[in-house]
Every structure is written in structure tokens, then in C-alpha cells.
Short mmCIF file of N, CA and C in Angstrom, two decimals:
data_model
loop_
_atom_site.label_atom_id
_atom_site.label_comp_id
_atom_site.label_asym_id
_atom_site.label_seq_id
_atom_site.Cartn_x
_atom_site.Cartn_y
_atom_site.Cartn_z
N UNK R 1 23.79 -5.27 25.29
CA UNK R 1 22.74 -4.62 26.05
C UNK R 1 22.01 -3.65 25.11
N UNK R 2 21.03 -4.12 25.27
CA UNK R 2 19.74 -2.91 24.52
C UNK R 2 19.89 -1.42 24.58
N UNK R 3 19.27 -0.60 23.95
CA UNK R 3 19.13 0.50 24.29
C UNK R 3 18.19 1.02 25.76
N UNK R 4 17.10 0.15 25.50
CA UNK R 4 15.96 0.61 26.73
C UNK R 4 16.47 -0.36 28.20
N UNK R 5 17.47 -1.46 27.76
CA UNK R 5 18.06 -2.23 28.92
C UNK R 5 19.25 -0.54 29.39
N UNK R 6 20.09 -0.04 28.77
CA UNK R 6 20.94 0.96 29.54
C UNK R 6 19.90 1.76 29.45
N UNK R 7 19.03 1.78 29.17
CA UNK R 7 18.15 3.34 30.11
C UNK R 7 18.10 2.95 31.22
N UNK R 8 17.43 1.45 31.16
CA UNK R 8 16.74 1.29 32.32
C UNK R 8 17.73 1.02 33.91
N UNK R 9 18.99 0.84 32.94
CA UNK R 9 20.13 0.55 33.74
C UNK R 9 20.65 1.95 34.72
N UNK R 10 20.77 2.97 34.24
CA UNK R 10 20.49 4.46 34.44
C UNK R 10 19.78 4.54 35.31
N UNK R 11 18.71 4.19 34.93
CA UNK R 11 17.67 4.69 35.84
C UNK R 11 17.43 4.36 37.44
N UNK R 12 18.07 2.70 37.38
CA UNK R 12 18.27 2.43 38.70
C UNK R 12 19.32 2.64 39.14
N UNK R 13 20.79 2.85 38.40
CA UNK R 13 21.65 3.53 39.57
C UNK R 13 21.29 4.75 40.21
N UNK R 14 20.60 5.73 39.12
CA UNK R 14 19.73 6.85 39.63
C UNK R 14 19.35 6.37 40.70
N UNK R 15 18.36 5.70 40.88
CA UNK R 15 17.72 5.61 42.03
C UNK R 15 18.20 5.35 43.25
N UNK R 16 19.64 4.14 43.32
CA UNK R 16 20.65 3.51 43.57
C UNK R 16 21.31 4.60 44.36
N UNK R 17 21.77 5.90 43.92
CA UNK R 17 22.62 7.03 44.52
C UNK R 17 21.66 7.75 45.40
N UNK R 18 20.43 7.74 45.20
CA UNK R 18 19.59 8.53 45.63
C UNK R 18 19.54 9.27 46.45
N UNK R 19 20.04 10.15 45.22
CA UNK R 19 19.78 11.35 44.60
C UNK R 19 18.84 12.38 44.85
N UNK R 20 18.82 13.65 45.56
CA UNK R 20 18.44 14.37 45.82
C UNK R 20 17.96 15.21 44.52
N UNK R 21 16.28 14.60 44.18
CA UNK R 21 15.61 15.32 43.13
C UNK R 21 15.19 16.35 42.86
N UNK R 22 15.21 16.89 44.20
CA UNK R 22 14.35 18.66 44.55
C UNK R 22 15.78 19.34 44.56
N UNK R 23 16.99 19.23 44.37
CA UNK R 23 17.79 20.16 43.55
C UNK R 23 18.21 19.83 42.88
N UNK R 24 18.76 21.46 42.13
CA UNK R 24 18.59 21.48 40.71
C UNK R 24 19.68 20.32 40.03
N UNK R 25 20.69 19.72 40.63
CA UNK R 25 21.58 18.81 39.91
C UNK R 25 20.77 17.41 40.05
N UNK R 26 19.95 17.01 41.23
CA UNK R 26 19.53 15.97 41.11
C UNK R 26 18.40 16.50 40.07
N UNK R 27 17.25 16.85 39.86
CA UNK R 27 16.60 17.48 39.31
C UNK R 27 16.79 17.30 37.43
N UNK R 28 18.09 17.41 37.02
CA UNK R 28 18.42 17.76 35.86
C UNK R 28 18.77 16.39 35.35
N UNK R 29 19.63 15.61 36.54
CA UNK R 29 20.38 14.13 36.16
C UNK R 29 18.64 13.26 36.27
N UNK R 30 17.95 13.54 36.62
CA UNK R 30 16.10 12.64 36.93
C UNK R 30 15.39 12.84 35.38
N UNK R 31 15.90 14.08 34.94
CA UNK R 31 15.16 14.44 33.45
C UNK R 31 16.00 14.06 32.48
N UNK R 32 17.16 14.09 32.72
CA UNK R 32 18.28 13.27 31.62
C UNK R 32 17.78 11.91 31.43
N UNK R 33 17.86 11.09 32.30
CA UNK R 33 17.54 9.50 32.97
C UNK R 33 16.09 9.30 31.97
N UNK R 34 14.57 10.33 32.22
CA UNK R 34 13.94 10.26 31.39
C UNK R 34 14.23 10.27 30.39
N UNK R 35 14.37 11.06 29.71
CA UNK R 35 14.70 11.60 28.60
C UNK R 35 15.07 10.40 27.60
N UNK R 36 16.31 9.89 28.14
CA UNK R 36 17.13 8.81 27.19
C UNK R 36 16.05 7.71 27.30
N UNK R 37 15.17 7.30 28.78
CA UNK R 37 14.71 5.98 28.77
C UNK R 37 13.20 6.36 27.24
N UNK R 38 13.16 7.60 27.29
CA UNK R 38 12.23 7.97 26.03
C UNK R 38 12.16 7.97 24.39
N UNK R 39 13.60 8.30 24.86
CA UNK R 39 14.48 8.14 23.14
C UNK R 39 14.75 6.55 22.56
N UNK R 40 15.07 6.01 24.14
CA UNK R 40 15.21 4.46 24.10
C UNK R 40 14.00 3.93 23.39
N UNK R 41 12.55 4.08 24.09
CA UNK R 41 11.80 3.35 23.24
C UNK R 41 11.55 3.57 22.03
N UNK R 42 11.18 5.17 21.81
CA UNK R 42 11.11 5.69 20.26
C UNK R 42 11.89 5.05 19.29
N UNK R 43 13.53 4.85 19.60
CA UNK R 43 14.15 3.53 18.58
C UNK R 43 13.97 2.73 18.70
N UNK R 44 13.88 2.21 19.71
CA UNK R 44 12.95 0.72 19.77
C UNK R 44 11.73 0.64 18.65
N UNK R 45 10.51 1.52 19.11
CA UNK R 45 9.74 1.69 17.75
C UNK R 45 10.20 1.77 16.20
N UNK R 46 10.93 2.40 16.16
CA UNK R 46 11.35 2.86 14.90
C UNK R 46 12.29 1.07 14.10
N UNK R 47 13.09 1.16 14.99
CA UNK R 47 13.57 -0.63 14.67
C UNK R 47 12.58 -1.38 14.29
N UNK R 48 11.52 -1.34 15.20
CA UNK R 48 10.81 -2.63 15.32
C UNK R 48 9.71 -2.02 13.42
N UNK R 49 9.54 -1.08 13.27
CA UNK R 49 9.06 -0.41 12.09
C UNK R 49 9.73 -0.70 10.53
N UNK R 50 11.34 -0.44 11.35
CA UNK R 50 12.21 -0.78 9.69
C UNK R 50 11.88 -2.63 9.62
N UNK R 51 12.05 -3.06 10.40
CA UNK R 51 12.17 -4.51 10.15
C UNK R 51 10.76 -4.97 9.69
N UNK R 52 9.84 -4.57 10.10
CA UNK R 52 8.63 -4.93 9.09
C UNK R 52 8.29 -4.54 7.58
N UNK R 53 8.87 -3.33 7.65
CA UNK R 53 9.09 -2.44 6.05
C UNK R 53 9.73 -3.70 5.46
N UNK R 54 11.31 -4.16 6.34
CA UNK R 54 12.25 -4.68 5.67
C UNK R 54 11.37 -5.79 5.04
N UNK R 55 10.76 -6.77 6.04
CA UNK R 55 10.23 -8.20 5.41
C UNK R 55 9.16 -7.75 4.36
N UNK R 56 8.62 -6.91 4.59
CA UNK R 56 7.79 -6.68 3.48
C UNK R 56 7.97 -6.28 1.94
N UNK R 57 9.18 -5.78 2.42
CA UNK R 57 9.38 -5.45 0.89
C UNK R 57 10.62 -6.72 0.25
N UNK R 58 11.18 -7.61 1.45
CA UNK R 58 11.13 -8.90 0.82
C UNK R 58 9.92 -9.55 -0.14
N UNK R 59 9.08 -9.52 0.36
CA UNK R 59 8.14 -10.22 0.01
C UNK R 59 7.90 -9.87 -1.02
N UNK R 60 7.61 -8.45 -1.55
CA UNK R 60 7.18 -7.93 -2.39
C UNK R 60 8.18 -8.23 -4.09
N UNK R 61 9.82 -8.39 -3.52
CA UNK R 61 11.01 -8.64 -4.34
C UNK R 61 10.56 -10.15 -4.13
N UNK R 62 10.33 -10.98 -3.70
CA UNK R 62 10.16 -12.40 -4.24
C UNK R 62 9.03 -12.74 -5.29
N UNK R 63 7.87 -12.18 -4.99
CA UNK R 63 6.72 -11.62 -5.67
C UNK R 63 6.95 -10.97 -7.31
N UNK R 64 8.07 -9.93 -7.14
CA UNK R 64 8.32 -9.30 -8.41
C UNK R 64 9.17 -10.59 -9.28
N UNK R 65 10.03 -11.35 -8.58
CA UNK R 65 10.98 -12.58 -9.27
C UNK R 65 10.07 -13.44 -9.87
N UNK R 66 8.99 -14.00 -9.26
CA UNK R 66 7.98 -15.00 -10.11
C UNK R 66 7.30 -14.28 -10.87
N UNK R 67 6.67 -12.93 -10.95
CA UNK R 67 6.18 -12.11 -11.83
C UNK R 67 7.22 -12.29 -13.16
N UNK R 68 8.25 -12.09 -12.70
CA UNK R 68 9.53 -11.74 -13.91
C UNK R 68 9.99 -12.94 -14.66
N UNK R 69 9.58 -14.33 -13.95
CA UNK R 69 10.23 -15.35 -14.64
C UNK R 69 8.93 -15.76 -15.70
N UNK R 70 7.86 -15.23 -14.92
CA UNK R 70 6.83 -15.15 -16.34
C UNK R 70 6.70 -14.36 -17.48
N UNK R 71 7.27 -13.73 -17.14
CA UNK R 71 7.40 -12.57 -18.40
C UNK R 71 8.21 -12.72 -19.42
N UNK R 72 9.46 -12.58 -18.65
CA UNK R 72 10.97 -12.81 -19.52
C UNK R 72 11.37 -14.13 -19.57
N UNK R 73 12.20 -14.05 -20.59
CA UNK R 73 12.84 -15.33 -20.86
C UNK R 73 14.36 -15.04 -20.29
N UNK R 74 14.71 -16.20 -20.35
CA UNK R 74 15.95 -16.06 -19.37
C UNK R 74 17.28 -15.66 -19.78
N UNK R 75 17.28 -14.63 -21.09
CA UNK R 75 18.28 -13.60 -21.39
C UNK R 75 17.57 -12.17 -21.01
N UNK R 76 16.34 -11.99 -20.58
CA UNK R 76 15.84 -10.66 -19.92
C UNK R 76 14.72 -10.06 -21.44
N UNK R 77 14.97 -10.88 -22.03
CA UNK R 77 13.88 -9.96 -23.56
C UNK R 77 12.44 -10.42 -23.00
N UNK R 78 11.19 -9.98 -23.50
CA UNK R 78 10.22 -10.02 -23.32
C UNK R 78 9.60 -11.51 -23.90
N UNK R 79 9.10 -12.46 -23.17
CA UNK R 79 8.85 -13.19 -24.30
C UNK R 79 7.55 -13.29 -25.21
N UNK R 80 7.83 -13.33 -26.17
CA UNK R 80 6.35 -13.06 -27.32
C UNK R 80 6.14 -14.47 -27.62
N UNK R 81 6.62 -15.56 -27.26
CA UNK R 81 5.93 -16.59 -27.20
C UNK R 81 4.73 -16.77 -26.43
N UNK R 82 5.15 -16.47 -25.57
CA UNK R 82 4.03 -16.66 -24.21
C UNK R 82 2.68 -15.61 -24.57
N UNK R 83 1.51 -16.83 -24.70
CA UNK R 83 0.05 -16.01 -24.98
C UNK R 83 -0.44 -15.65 -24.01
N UNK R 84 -0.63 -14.40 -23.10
CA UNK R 84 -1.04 -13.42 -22.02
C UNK R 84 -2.88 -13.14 -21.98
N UNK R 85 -4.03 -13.85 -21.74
CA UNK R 85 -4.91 -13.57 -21.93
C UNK R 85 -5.55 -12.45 -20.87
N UNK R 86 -5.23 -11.65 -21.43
CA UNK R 86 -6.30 -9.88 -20.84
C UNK R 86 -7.38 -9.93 -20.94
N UNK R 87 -8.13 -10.40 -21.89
CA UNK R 87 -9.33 -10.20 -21.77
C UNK R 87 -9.83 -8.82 -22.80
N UNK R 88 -11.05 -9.80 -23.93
CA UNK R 88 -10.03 -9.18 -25.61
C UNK R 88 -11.81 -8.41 -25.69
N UNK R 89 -12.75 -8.47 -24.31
CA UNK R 89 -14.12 -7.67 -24.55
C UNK R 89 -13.55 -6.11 -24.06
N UNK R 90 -14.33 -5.41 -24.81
CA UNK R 90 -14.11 -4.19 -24.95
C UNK R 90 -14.69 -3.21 -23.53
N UNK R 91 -14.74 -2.23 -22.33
CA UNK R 91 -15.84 -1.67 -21.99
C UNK R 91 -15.75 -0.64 -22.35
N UNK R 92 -17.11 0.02 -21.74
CA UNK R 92 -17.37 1.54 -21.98
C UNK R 92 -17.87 1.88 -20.67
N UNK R 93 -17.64 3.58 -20.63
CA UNK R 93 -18.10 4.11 -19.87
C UNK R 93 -19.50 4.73 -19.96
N UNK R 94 -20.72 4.98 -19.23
CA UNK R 94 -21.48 5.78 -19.78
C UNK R 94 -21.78 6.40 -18.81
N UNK R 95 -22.76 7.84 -18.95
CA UNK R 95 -22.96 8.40 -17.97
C UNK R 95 -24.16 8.47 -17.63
N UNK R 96 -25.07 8.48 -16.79
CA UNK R 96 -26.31 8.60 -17.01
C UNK R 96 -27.01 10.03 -16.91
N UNK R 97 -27.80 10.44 -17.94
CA UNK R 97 -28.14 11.56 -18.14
C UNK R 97 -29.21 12.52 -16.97
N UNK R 98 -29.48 11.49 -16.01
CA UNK R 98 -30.36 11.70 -15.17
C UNK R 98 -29.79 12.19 -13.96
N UNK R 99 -28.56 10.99 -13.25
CA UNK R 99 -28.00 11.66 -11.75
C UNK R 99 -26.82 11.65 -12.45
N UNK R 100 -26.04 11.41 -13.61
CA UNK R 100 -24.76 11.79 -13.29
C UNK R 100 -24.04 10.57 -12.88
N UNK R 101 -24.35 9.60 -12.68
CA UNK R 101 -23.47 8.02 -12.56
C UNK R 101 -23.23 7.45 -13.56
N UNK R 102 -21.37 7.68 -13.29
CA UNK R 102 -21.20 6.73 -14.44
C UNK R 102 -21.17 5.17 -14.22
N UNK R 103 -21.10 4.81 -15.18
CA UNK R 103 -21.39 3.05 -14.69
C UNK R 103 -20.39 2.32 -16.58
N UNK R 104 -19.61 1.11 -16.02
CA UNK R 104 -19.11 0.23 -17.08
C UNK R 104 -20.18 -0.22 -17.65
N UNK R 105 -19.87 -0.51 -19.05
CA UNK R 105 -20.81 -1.60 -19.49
C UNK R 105 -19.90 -2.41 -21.11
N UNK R 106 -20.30 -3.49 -20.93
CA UNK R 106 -19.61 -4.31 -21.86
C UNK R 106 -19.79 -4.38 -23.09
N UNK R 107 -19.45 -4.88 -24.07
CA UNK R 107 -20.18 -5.32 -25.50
C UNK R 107 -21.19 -5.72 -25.76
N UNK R 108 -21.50 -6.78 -25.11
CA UNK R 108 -23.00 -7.50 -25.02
C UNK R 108 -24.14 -6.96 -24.29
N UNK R 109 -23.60 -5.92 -23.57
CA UNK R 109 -24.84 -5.04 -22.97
C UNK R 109 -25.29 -4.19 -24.24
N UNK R 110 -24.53 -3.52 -24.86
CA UNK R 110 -24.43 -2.73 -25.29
C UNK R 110 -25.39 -2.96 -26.94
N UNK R 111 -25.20 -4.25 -26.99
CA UNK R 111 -26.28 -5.29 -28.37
C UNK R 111 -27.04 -5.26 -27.95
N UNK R 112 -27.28 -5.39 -26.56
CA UNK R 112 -29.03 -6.08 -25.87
C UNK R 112 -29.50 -4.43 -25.81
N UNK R 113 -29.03 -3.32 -26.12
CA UNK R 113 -29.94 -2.11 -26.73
C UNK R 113 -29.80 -1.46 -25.37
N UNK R 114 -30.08 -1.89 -24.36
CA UNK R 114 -30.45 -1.21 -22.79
C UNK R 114 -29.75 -1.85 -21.91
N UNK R 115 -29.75 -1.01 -20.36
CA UNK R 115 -29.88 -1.50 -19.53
C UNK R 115 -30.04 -0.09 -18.35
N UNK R 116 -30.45 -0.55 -17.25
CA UNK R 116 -30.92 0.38 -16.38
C UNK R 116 -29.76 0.80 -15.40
N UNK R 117 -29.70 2.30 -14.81
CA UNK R 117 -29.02 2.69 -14.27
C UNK R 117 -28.90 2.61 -12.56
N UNK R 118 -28.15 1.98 -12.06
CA UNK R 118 -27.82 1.44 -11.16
C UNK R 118 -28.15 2.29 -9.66
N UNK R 119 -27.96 3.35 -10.36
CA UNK R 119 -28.38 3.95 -9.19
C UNK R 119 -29.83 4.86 -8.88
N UNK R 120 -30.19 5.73 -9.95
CA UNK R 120 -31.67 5.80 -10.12
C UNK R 120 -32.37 5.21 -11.00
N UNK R 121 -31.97 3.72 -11.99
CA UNK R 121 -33.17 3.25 -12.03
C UNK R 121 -33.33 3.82 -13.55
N UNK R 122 -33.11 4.98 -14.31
CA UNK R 122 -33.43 5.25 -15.41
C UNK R 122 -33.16 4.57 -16.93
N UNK R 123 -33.49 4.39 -17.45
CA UNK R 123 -33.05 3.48 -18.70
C UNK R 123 -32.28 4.36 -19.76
N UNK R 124 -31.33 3.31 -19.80
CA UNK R 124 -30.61 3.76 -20.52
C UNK R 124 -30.31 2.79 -22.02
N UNK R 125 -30.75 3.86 -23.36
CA UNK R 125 -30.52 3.23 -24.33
C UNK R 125 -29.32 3.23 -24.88
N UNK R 126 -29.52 2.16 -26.13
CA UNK R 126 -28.13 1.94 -26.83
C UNK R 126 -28.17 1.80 -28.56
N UNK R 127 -28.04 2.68 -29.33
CA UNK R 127 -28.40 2.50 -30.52
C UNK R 127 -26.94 2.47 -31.48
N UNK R 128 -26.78 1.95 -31.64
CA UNK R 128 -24.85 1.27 -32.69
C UNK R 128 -25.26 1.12 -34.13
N UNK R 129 -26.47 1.34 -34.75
CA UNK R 129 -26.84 1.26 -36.27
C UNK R 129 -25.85 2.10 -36.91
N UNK R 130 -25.57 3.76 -36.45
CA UNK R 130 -25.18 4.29 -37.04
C UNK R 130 -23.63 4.27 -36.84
N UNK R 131 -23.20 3.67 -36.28
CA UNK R 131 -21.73 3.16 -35.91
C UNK R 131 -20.86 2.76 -37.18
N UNK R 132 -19.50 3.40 -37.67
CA UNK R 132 -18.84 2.47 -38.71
C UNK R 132 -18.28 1.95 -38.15
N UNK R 133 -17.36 0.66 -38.86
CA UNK R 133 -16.80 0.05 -38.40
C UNK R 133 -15.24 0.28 -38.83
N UNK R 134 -14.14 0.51 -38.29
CA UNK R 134 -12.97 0.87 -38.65
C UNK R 134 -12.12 -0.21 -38.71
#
């Protein structure tokens, strides 16, 4: 039997004896009867809360296992065989001198000399002549 099944079980023998509510013993045994059928659902909630946490963070541990069998090799070392493409273009940040937005911009923006700022519109140059190369 449930928790909110013996509240509710309570509640109708309560009713069942019936019970004189306008004094103070019936009165006290009517707010008990609440009380628990209140606590009853609140764990009810709270159950019904862990068990979604629970599957979820299944999910999340099955998720991390295929993450991991890509990574590692199957003594746990990293494998440096495996070629990982990130993505080998560079960005930058810039700011624009006008409102204050910053905005990404890539390598190849950054050759094509300009580009305009996204949010007011102002141009923004790009001069790399005097750039060394390290």
C-alpha cells in the first residue's frame, strides 16, 4: 500500500467513526488525517522527481560510455592514433569601436580587409601588413 493509498485509508476511517470535528480531539485527529494525506503527496512528488533525475542521468552515463569508447583505447590511455578534427581556422574577437559589440570573425574575413558590424552597421577594418609571423 502506497503512501497516499494509507492517507487516504485514514481518512475514511476518519470519516467512518465520525467523529466529532468541532471538538478539540476530533478537531486535532481531522488535521493529523490532513496533514499526513499532505506529506503523502509531497513524497509522492519528490519520488516521482528522483526517478526522472534517476533516468536521466542514466542516459547521460550511457552517453559518457560511447563518448569514452571514442576516446580511449581499451586499456583507458588516450588514444593518439585517432585523428580528432576541431577545426584548425583560427577566430577572433573584435570589438566595434562605435556601439561596443563584440562580434567573431574568422581568418578569411580578416584577408578580405573588412567587414561590417552587425549591429550598427559601421565598418570595420582589417590591416595584418604589419603583423609578424611567429
Amino acid at each position: 500500500m502506497t503512501l497516499s493509498e494509507k492517507a487516504a485509508y485514514l481518512k475514511g476511517l476518519m470519516d467512518g467513526l465520525k467523529l466529532d470535528t468541532e471538538k478539540n480531539e476530533g478537531k486535532m485527529i481531522a488535521a493529523i488525517v490532513d496533514m499526513l494525506e499532505d506529506v503523502s503527496y509531497a513524497i509522492s512528488d519528490i519520488e516521482d522527481n528522483a526517478q526522472a533525475v534517476s533516468d536521466e542521468l542514466d542516459e547521460i552515463e550511457a552517453s559518457l560510455d560511447v563518448m569514452e569508447e571514442i576516446v580511449f583505447d581499451e586499456d583507458g590511455e588516450e588514444d593518439e592514433d585517432e585523428d580528432f578534427d576541431f577545426g584548425d581556422e583560427a577566430l577572433y574577437e573584435v570589438k566595434c569601436p562605435t556601439c561596443g559589440e563584440v562580434i567573431t570573425i574568422d581568418e578569411s574575413t580578416i584577408e578580405e580587409g573588412s567587414t561590417n558590424c552587425p549591429k550598427c552597421g559601421e565598418e570595420l577594418e582589417f590591416d595584418m601588413d604589419d603583423e609578424e609571423d611567429f
